[in-house]
């Protein structure tokens, strides 16, 4: 049967003309608002761009309110993580009754997080409050709203990073933000068809980036541990099964220097294996009998290392998953606490399995090299780090990119230290503060003007802490009538567009079915 022609009714024609008129009106209003923002006011203050907060609230009061809210949020997250980790520690010691004793659970002696929590709160709260205040001041001073306002306000507010007294932590944060800004800039250029890297459409490109970053980190941990932050060294050391004296012996062996026989002998003696292992001053390779003296089986050692890592790191991952969600999304937790606990448990098991597999693969590559090789080489640990990073495939696809951008600053931090130590880069005092400020300016620009280029996790986190119109979909009362009209027009057109799309798709389906022979 031949397809029947579709005739437009007078009502459909009138609807089409009305939509065209609304679209032209929208474009005219947007163009008018654009010109007003570009040219600014006339100087009498009547046509200044409106602030983002409510009209009956002063700019200072809005900034102070946002400062206090962000401070309490970040402080609560840090303290909550500390309390939950302390509870896991008491439960591991089979002291279940002490979980109900607040003196043991939250005492200053055992829960030393107050200073760190205050510094974290000042970092987030100080940035939020100062950013809002600077945005309002720049609007009134420059008499126009431009992307430069967001960049300048974010850059100056970035000085709140001085609340952290550890330069290593500041440098790590700065490099993390640098990676995020680079991600946003690349996504922006790619969306505009200006630039894209070869292989950027690979399905596992994030896993490849994570693998390269882990290779640098694990190489630095074994060969240049001083290039990593002390806290990061301690985390890797406690997570892995190999003792510090063994790493030092491996490092000396790879560099061709003498091994500290007395130091490694004391370690083997503490394990009761001194008589079973021959220690040389200039060995060509450190054997497996020194790396894991407690067992002769490499496979058994790696399996034991993976299971031990799971037990040690599960409380940490559960705390990092559960506490931030409860604090930042309290209403969702109150609505469905069981579902929140289940999701946190499932996410913690998945992340802990990934880290356990990482440790097992890394140790397995080291043992395989001992079986087939006769000489130690520092590149072995770089390759082992790259191969063990393949365990990230156990994580969700969305988490892999986040993990890659988390480890990448650590690798960059290590490389920065090595290049400065070799005098290939200048050692500029407080360079990390300047880098952090510049990156925060870029982050705030992309958040306000190109939010789609930013990772959903980071975008949601910043919006939650900023607690402004960026996180509030409702238009503020200080908006102009044209802005309110545009929002109303969008709300009216959205269901109409959906209905028209559905009608159009159904008509197309009808035509396609009728055009098939025999129907």
XYZ file of C-alpha atoms in Angstrom:
519
model
C 0.000 0.000 0.000
C 1.424 3.389 -0.965
C 2.145 5.888 1.846
C -0.537 8.509 2.384
C 0.525 12.173 2.152
C 0.463 14.238 5.328
C -1.503 17.512 5.120
C -0.855 20.358 7.512
C -3.934 21.638 9.349
C -4.491 25.346 10.035
C -3.853 24.701 13.736
C -0.484 23.098 12.959
C 0.473 26.030 10.737
C -0.449 28.528 13.465
C 1.540 26.520 15.995
C 4.573 26.588 13.717
C 4.348 30.360 13.257
C 3.992 30.872 17.009
C 7.128 28.796 17.667
C 9.047 30.796 15.064
C 7.948 34.071 16.669
C 8.971 32.840 20.120
C 12.359 31.767 18.777
C 12.958 35.179 17.189
C 11.935 36.898 20.424
C 14.291 34.678 22.395
C 17.202 35.487 20.109
C 16.460 39.214 20.372
C 16.359 39.119 24.182
C 19.563 37.085 24.402
C 21.312 39.493 22.040
C 20.132 42.442 24.142
C 21.399 40.837 27.338
C 24.713 40.048 25.654
C 25.187 43.661 24.625
C 24.311 44.898 28.100
C 26.860 42.588 29.702
C 29.526 43.648 27.208
C 28.984 47.400 27.302
C 28.183 47.667 30.984
C 26.042 50.256 32.708
C 25.767 53.962 32.209
C 27.503 54.760 35.471
C 24.491 55.643 37.623
C 24.315 52.114 39.051
C 20.824 51.442 37.684
C 21.988 49.118 34.898
C 24.676 47.227 36.779
C 24.584 43.463 36.168
C 22.585 41.866 39.016
C 24.284 39.718 41.642
C 23.546 36.005 41.810
C 22.218 36.031 45.363
C 18.801 37.175 46.562
C 18.062 40.860 46.190
C 17.251 41.348 49.888
C 20.641 39.927 50.956
C 23.850 41.937 50.932
C 26.946 40.700 49.117
C 28.922 40.440 52.366
C 26.185 38.481 54.126
C 25.935 36.103 51.150
C 29.705 35.539 51.166
C 29.805 34.900 54.931
C 26.886 32.483 54.701
C 28.545 30.499 51.924
C 31.838 30.496 53.833
C 30.215 29.027 56.938
C 28.252 26.438 54.980
C 31.284 25.180 53.039
C 33.420 25.171 56.192
C 30.926 23.010 58.062
C 30.508 20.624 55.121
C 34.222 20.014 54.605
C 34.910 19.870 58.342
C 32.134 17.317 58.785
C 33.429 15.150 55.940
C 36.959 15.030 57.374
C 35.848 14.350 60.953
C 33.332 11.737 59.812
C 36.003 9.834 57.885
C 38.279 9.940 60.937
C 35.566 8.639 63.271
C 34.592 5.800 60.939
C 38.229 4.727 60.512
C 38.642 4.795 64.293
C 35.536 2.605 64.649
C 36.962 0.071 62.178
C 40.212 0.038 64.156
C 38.383 -0.696 67.412
C 36.261 -3.379 65.735
C 39.356 -5.019 64.254
C 40.790 -5.277 67.776
C 37.558 -7.101 68.766
C 36.754 -4.306 71.200
C 33.108 -4.005 70.164
C 31.920 -2.540 73.473
C 34.294 0.393 73.016
C 32.320 1.448 69.927
C 29.676 2.780 72.327
C 32.260 4.557 74.471
C 32.594 8.084 73.100
C 35.757 8.647 75.117
C 37.576 5.930 73.171
C 35.866 6.665 69.874
C 36.375 10.427 69.601
C 39.028 11.256 72.208
C 41.715 13.779 71.241
C 44.396 11.222 72.025
C 43.232 8.671 69.470
C 41.367 10.850 66.935
C 43.861 13.519 65.892
C 41.933 15.172 63.085
C 40.868 18.502 64.587
C 43.684 20.619 63.163
C 43.587 18.957 59.761
C 39.792 19.222 59.610
C 39.981 22.928 60.451
C 42.573 23.523 57.735
C 40.469 21.659 55.171
C 37.427 23.641 56.263
C 39.303 26.932 55.923
C 40.486 25.910 52.457
C 37.002 25.148 51.115
C 35.124 27.744 53.165
C 37.670 30.482 52.514
C 37.600 29.848 48.797
C 33.792 29.782 48.605
C 33.241 32.935 50.652
C 35.975 34.961 48.985
C 34.902 33.823 45.518
C 31.326 35.025 45.995
C 32.468 38.328 47.478
C 34.966 38.942 44.684
C 32.365 38.169 42.018
C 30.024 40.796 43.469
C 32.824 43.360 43.783
C 34.002 42.807 40.209
C 30.460 43.212 38.882
C 30.103 46.569 40.609
C 33.622 47.767 39.857
C 33.786 46.736 36.186
C 30.029 47.320 35.646
C 29.749 44.255 33.437
C 29.739 40.463 33.645
C 32.434 38.723 31.589
C 34.374 35.443 31.767
C 37.338 37.431 33.049
C 35.409 38.107 36.272
C 35.071 34.405 36.979
C 38.730 33.739 36.184
C 40.038 36.641 38.297
C 37.781 35.851 41.256
C 38.752 32.180 41.184
C 42.451 33.014 40.952
C 42.421 35.402 43.918
C 40.196 33.110 45.994
C 42.720 30.343 45.331
C 44.995 31.952 47.923
C 42.904 30.045 50.471
C 45.213 27.103 49.740
C 47.627 28.761 52.191
C 45.403 27.295 54.915
C 47.359 24.068 54.282
C 50.765 24.365 55.916
C 52.334 21.451 54.012
C 53.872 22.574 50.717
C 53.801 18.996 49.423
C 50.015 18.841 49.809
C 49.651 22.236 48.161
C 51.797 21.095 45.248
C 49.779 17.902 44.878
C 46.512 19.860 44.827
C 47.929 22.330 42.307
C 49.024 19.544 39.976
C 45.672 17.812 40.370
C 43.881 20.999 39.320
C 46.336 21.447 36.452
C 45.316 18.029 35.147
C 41.646 18.989 35.490
C 42.107 22.296 33.674
C 43.959 20.496 30.893
C 41.059 18.036 30.669
C 38.533 20.875 30.397
C 40.605 22.743 27.804
C 41.010 19.600 25.722
C 37.302 18.752 25.915
C 36.457 22.328 24.935
C 38.758 22.265 21.907
C 37.527 18.820 20.923
C 33.857 19.820 21.112
C 34.568 22.795 18.846
C 36.490 20.603 16.367
C 39.644 22.644 16.944
C 41.959 19.929 18.253
C 41.965 16.326 19.406
C 44.682 13.810 20.194
C 45.259 10.720 18.114
C 43.645 7.807 19.905
C 41.393 10.042 22.023
C 38.406 7.944 20.979
C 39.953 4.737 22.310
C 37.671 2.874 24.647
C 40.410 2.304 27.241
C 42.322 5.557 26.879
C 41.705 6.367 30.541
C 43.190 3.017 31.568
C 46.267 3.732 29.444
C 46.734 7.107 31.156
C 46.346 5.461 34.555
C 48.894 2.814 33.594
C 51.506 5.392 32.569
C 50.959 7.424 35.737
C 51.235 4.324 37.963
C 54.431 3.297 36.181
C 56.050 6.615 37.144
C 54.729 6.459 40.707
C 55.906 2.898 41.395
C 59.284 3.573 39.791
C 59.669 6.628 42.029
C 58.583 4.678 45.102
C 61.282 2.046 44.598
C 64.115 4.122 43.094
C 63.409 7.709 44.230
C 61.111 7.515 47.282
C 62.078 11.022 48.401
C 60.289 12.390 45.329
C 56.907 11.275 46.702
C 55.067 12.863 49.652
C 55.759 11.167 52.976
C 52.091 10.251 53.445
C 51.977 8.643 50.000
C 55.149 6.656 50.703
C 53.654 5.394 53.961
C 50.406 4.387 52.229
C 52.189 2.356 49.544
C 54.537 0.834 52.114
C 51.711 -0.240 54.442
C 49.612 -1.530 51.559
C 52.379 -3.685 50.041
C 54.008 -6.793 51.552
C 57.687 -5.888 51.066
C 59.698 -4.360 53.920
C 61.739 -1.141 53.745
C 65.156 -2.871 54.102
C 64.378 -4.965 51.027
C 63.511 -1.899 48.943
C 66.740 -0.250 50.033
C 68.728 -3.335 49.040
C 66.991 -3.418 45.630
C 67.734 0.268 45.128
C 71.417 -0.151 45.971
C 71.648 -3.200 43.717
C 70.106 -1.391 40.721
C 72.508 1.526 41.176
C 75.522 -0.796 41.261
C 76.475 0.146 44.818
C 77.147 -2.066 47.827
C 74.184 -3.505 49.689
C 73.989 -2.753 53.415
C 74.577 -6.316 54.561
C 74.136 -5.497 58.258
C 70.775 -3.787 57.629
C 69.327 -6.586 55.502
C 70.760 -9.239 57.854
C 69.022 -7.639 60.809
C 65.746 -7.751 58.893
C 66.180 -11.431 57.985
C 67.150 -12.208 61.558
C 63.928 -10.643 62.818
C 62.102 -13.013 60.480
C 64.153 -16.004 61.646
C 65.536 -16.645 58.141
C 69.108 -15.393 58.441
C 70.673 -18.854 58.233
C 68.583 -19.829 55.202
C 69.565 -16.912 52.956
C 73.012 -15.916 51.704
C 73.494 -12.135 51.670
C 76.112 -10.673 49.314
C 77.530 -7.155 49.312
C 77.452 -6.808 45.492
C 74.644 -9.073 44.239
C 73.540 -8.981 40.603
C 69.908 -9.381 41.652
C 67.988 -9.507 44.937
C 66.415 -12.997 45.067
C 62.862 -13.877 46.039
C 64.144 -15.480 49.250
C 64.925 -11.956 50.511
C 61.859 -10.253 49.049
C 59.441 -12.686 50.724
C 61.431 -14.693 53.289
C 58.330 -16.030 55.049
C 57.346 -18.323 52.170
C 59.178 -20.110 49.370
C 56.204 -20.013 46.997
C 55.934 -16.857 44.898
C 52.318 -17.653 44.005
C 51.394 -18.170 47.642
C 53.156 -14.942 48.594
C 51.267 -12.920 45.971
C 47.900 -14.407 46.943
C 48.608 -13.674 50.601
C 49.668 -10.117 49.743
C 46.457 -9.487 47.807
C 44.204 -10.804 50.599
C 46.112 -8.826 53.248
C 45.737 -5.673 51.177
C 41.975 -6.230 50.960
C 41.680 -6.504 54.739
C 43.821 -3.436 55.372
C 42.263 -1.069 52.850
C 38.563 -1.996 52.981
C 37.830 0.269 56.001
C 39.487 3.195 54.238
C 37.566 2.793 50.989
C 34.274 2.260 52.806
C 34.825 5.441 54.806
C 35.738 7.427 51.702
C 32.604 6.164 49.951
C 30.052 6.339 52.756
C 30.866 9.493 54.742
C 31.058 12.041 51.869
C 27.766 10.782 50.420
C 25.980 11.082 53.781
C 27.330 14.561 54.508
C 26.888 15.983 51.007
C 23.575 14.217 50.235
C 21.942 13.951 53.647
C 18.387 14.091 52.295
C 18.976 11.163 49.919
C 20.491 9.185 52.783
C 17.496 9.901 55.019
C 15.102 8.816 52.272
C 16.829 5.461 51.636
C 19.562 4.639 54.200
C 19.647 0.931 53.349
C 20.256 1.616 49.678
C 23.010 4.112 50.521
C 24.774 1.585 52.749
C 24.471 -1.090 50.070
C 25.910 1.163 47.355
C 28.747 2.218 49.643
C 29.505 -1.417 50.496
C 29.438 -2.468 46.845
C 31.662 0.431 45.791
C 34.122 -0.252 48.604
C 34.390 -3.955 47.708
C 35.000 -3.099 44.060
C 37.665 -0.472 44.806
C 39.382 -2.676 47.385
C 39.467 -5.574 44.908
C 41.106 -3.289 42.365
C 43.832 -2.241 44.815
C 44.383 -5.830 45.999
C 44.814 -6.996 42.402
C 47.224 -4.104 41.817
C 49.466 -5.258 44.670
C 49.295 -8.905 43.600
C 50.186 -8.169 39.965
C 53.057 -5.856 40.933
C 54.617 -8.462 43.205
C 54.002 -11.153 40.588
C 55.903 -9.242 37.890
C 58.830 -8.759 40.287
C 58.932 -12.483 41.088
C 58.694 -13.461 37.407
C 61.696 -11.261 36.634
C 63.645 -13.020 39.387
C 62.864 -16.374 37.789
C 63.912 -15.486 34.236
C 66.430 -12.676 34.740
C 69.928 -12.627 36.181
C 70.394 -8.901 36.793
C 68.293 -6.257 38.459
C 67.293 -3.156 36.502
C 65.324 -0.087 37.577
C 63.053 -0.198 34.507
C 61.608 -3.479 35.786
C 59.690 -1.531 38.422
C 58.412 0.938 35.822
C 57.069 -1.962 33.729
C 55.652 -3.666 36.825
C 53.764 -0.489 37.760
C 52.350 -0.175 34.234
C 51.172 -3.812 34.129
C 49.707 -3.803 37.642
C 47.650 -0.727 36.728
C 45.595 -2.934 34.384
C 43.677 -3.960 37.501
C 41.816 -0.650 37.095
C 39.609 -2.524 34.620
C 37.854 -3.942 37.693
C 36.554 -0.446 38.424
C 33.597 1.210 36.750
C 34.272 3.003 33.489
C 33.451 6.389 35.026
C 35.846 5.782 37.917
C 38.824 4.928 35.717
C 39.198 8.450 34.394
C 38.879 9.836 37.932
C 41.585 7.481 39.190
C 43.851 8.368 36.270
C 43.518 12.085 37.003
C 44.122 11.376 40.703
C 47.357 9.453 40.179
C 48.606 11.697 37.351
C 49.416 14.631 39.704
C 51.388 12.233 41.925
C 53.450 11.197 38.932
C 53.865 14.838 37.907
C 54.856 15.758 41.456
C 57.536 13.084 41.451
C 58.814 14.136 38.016
C 58.843 17.788 39.124
C 60.979 16.908 42.156
C 63.431 14.854 40.094
C 63.860 17.612 37.480
C 64.376 20.276 40.159
C 66.827 18.004 41.975
C 68.816 17.622 38.748
C 68.698 21.409 38.192
C 66.687 21.041 34.997
C 63.911 23.223 36.469
C 64.302 26.232 38.798
C 63.252 25.831 42.419
C 60.787 28.711 42.819
C 59.479 29.283 46.344
C 55.683 29.013 46.658
C 55.372 28.135 42.966
C 52.644 25.665 43.890
C 50.506 28.504 45.308
C 50.724 30.500 42.079
C 49.922 27.377 40.047
C 46.952 26.551 42.279
C 45.538 30.076 41.923
C 45.900 30.067 38.131
C 44.256 26.655 37.872
C 41.358 27.631 40.148
C 40.694 30.596 37.889
C 40.514 28.261 34.912
C 38.302 25.795 36.787
C 35.794 28.513 37.706
C 35.720 29.793 34.137
C 34.897 26.361 32.734
C 32.394 25.698 35.522
C 30.363 28.814 34.731
C 30.772 29.158 30.978
C 31.569 25.667 29.659
C 30.346 23.228 32.342
C 29.934 20.353 29.890
C 33.707 20.172 29.445
C 34.187 19.313 33.121
C 33.964 15.824 34.609
C 30.534 15.266 36.254
C 32.132 14.256 39.570
C 34.214 17.429 39.877
C 31.415 19.647 38.569
C 28.943 18.276 41.104
C 31.436 18.550 43.962
C 32.302 22.189 43.292
C 28.671 23.147 42.785
C 27.784 21.508 46.086
C 30.394 23.509 47.971
C 29.768 26.792 46.183
C 26.084 26.641 47.205
C 25.151 29.445 44.813
C 23.021 29.841 41.681
C 25.496 27.456 40.035
C 24.087 24.714 42.246
C 20.549 26.175 42.447
C 18.448 25.798 39.305
C 15.892 28.379 40.495
C 16.535 31.903 39.182
C 17.365 34.485 41.864
C 14.939 37.273 42.593
C 17.341 39.904 41.329
C 17.115 38.673 37.745
C 15.615 40.956 35.146
C 12.194 40.467 33.586
C 13.702 39.350 30.296
C 15.691 36.634 32.057
C 12.564 35.400 33.854
C 10.662 35.421 30.577
C 13.326 33.284 28.927
C 13.176 30.741 31.735
C 9.359 30.606 31.497
C 9.579 30.228 27.737
C 11.970 27.302 28.106
C 9.624 25.602 30.557
C 6.680 26.060 28.210
C 8.506 24.897 25.104
C 10.091 21.798 26.595
C 6.914 19.667 26.818
C 5.777 20.991 23.425
C 9.023 19.975 21.795
C 8.849 16.540 23.371
C 5.281 16.057 22.145
C 6.182 17.208 18.638
C 9.158 14.873 18.540
C 7.023 11.964 19.650
C 4.340 12.784 17.069
C 6.932 13.138 14.342
C 8.612 9.854 15.234
C 5.267 8.035 15.342
C 4.306 9.404 11.931
C 7.643 8.364 10.487
C 7.221 4.890 11.923
C 3.781 4.710 10.332
C 5.120 5.713 6.944
C 7.935 3.218 7.175
C 5.609 0.386 8.095
C 3.149 1.213 5.353
C 5.880 1.374 2.746
C 6.869 -2.258 3.411
C 5.361 -4.590 0.869
C 2.636 -6.836 2.247
C 1.613 -4.680 5.233
